Coordinates of C-alpha atoms in Angstrom, one line a residue:
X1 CA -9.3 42.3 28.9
X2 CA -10.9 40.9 32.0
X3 CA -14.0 39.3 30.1
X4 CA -11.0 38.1 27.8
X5 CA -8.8 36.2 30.6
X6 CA -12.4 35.5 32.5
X7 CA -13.4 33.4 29.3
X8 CA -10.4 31.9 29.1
X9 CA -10.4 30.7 33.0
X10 CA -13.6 30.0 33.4
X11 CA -13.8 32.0 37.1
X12 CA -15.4 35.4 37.5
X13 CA -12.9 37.8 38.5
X14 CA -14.1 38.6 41.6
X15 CA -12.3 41.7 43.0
X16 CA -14.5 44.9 41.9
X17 CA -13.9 47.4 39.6
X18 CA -10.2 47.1 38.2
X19 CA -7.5 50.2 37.8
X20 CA -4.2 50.9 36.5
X21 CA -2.6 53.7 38.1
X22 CA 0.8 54.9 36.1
X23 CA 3.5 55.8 38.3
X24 CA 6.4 58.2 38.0
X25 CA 9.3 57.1 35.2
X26 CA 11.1 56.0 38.0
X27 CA 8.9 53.1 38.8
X28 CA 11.8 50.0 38.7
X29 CA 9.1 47.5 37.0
X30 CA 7.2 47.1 34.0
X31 CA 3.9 46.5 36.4
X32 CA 3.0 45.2 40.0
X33 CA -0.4 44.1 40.3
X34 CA -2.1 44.1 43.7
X35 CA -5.9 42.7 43.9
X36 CA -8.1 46.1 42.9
X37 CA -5.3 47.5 40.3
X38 CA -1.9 47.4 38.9
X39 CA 0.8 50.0 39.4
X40 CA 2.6 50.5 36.3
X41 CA 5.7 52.1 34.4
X42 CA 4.6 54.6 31.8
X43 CA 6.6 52.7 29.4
X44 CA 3.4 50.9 28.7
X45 CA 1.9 53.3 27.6
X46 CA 3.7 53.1 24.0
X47 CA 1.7 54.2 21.0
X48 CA 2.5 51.0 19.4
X49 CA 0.2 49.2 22.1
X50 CA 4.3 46.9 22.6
X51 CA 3.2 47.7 26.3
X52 CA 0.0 46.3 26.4
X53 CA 1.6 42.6 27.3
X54 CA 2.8 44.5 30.9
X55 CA -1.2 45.0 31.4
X56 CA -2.1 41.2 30.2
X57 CA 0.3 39.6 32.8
X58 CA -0.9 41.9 35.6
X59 CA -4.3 41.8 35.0
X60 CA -4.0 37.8 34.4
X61 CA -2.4 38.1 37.8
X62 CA -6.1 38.7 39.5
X63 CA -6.2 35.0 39.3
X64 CA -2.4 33.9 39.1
X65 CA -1.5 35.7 41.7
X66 CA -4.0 37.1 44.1
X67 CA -6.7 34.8 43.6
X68 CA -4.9 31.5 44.1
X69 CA -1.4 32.0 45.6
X70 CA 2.0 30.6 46.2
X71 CA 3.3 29.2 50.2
X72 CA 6.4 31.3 49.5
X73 CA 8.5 32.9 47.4
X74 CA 10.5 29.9 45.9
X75 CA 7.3 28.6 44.3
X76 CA 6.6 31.6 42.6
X77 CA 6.8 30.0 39.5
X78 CA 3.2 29.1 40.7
X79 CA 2.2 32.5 40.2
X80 CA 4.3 33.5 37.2
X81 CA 4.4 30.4 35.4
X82 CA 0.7 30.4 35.3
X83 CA 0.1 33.7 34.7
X84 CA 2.7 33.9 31.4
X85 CA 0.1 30.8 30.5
X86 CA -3.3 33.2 30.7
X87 CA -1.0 36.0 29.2
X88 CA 0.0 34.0 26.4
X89 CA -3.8 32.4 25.9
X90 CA -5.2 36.0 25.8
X91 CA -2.8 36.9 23.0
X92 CA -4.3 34.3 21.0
X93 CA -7.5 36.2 21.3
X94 CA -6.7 39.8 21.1
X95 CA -3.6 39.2 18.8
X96 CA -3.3 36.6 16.5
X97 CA -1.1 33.0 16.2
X98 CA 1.8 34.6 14.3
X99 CA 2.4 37.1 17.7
X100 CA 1.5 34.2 20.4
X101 CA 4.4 32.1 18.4
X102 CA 6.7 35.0 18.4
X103 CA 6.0 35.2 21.8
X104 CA 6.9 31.6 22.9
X105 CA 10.2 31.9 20.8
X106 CA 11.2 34.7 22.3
X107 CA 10.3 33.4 25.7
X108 CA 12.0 30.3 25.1
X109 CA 14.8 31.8 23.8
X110 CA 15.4 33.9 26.9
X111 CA 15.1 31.3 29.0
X112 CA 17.4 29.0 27.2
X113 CA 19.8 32.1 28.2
X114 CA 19.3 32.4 31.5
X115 CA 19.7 29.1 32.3
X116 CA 23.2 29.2 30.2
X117 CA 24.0 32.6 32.4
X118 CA 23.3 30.6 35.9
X119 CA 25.5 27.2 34.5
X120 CA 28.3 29.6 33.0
X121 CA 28.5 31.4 36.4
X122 CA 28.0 27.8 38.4
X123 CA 24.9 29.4 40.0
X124 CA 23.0 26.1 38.9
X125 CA 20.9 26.3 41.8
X126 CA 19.0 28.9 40.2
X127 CA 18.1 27.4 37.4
X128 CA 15.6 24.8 39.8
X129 CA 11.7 25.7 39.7
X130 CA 12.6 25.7 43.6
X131 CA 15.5 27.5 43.7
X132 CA 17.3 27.7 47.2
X133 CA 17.5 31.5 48.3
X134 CA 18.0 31.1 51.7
X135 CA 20.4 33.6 53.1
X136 CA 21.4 35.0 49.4
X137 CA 20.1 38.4 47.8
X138 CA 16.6 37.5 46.3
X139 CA 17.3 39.3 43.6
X140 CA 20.4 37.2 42.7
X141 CA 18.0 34.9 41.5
X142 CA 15.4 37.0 39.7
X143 CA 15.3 35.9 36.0
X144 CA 12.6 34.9 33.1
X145 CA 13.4 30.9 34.6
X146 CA 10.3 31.0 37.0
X147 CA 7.8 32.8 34.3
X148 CA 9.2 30.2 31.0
X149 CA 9.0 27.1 33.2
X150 CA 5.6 27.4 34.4
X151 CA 4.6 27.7 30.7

């Protein structure tokens, strides 16, 4: 996968040899990548490979992410936005363009609702690329917005 997203980029990766350590069930996230390895759910770990997007993104993130960075935390659509791109562009090269459609619809589609969520519940401020979090709960404003909109 790294030679994969490498090829795609065009930049080495350039942070040594690359893990992913699988964490207890508990583990609230799909994955959270860090510069050397990504910490992970075992829920990607499914024998149908459906997990293997989880590794994509936080692999992808060695450049997205760790590499070349957001300021602060209300442009991380910088880093996500970017990195659903490289995730989406390695599909096309490990899967195949029926997958990297279904893919886009069905990251579309999501977003579609979670902009419709934020207007419904006059929370328009969320649905911004630079959404205003200052003195709220971060994760009031966690949704797919920042990772669709970048792509």
């Amino acid at each position: 996968m790294l030679k994969t997203l490498e090829d795609i980029i065009r930049v080495p990766y350039v942070w040594g040899e690359y893990k992913i350590v699988i964490l207890p069930p508990s583990f609230p996230y799909g994955g959270m990548e860090n510069p050397l390895l990504t910490f992970a759910s075992p829920s990607i770990m499914a024998k149908d490979k459906s997990g293997v997007g989880v590794a994509v993104h936080e692999i992808a993130h060695s450049w997205t992410g760790n590499l070349l960075t957001c300021g602060n935390w209300r442009n991380m659509w910088m880093n996500e936005g970017f990195t659903v791109f490289l995730e989406r562009k390695a599909y096309l090269k490990i899967y195949n363009q029926d997958y990297w459609d279904l893919e886009v619809l069905n990251g579309n589609s999501t977003l579609t609702a979670d902009v419709n969520r934020y207007i419904a519940a006059g929370d328009e401020k969320y649905t911004s690329l630079f959404p205003d979090t200052d003195g709220v709960n971060p994760d009031d404003a966690f949704s797919t917005i920042p990772y669709e909109k970048g792509f």
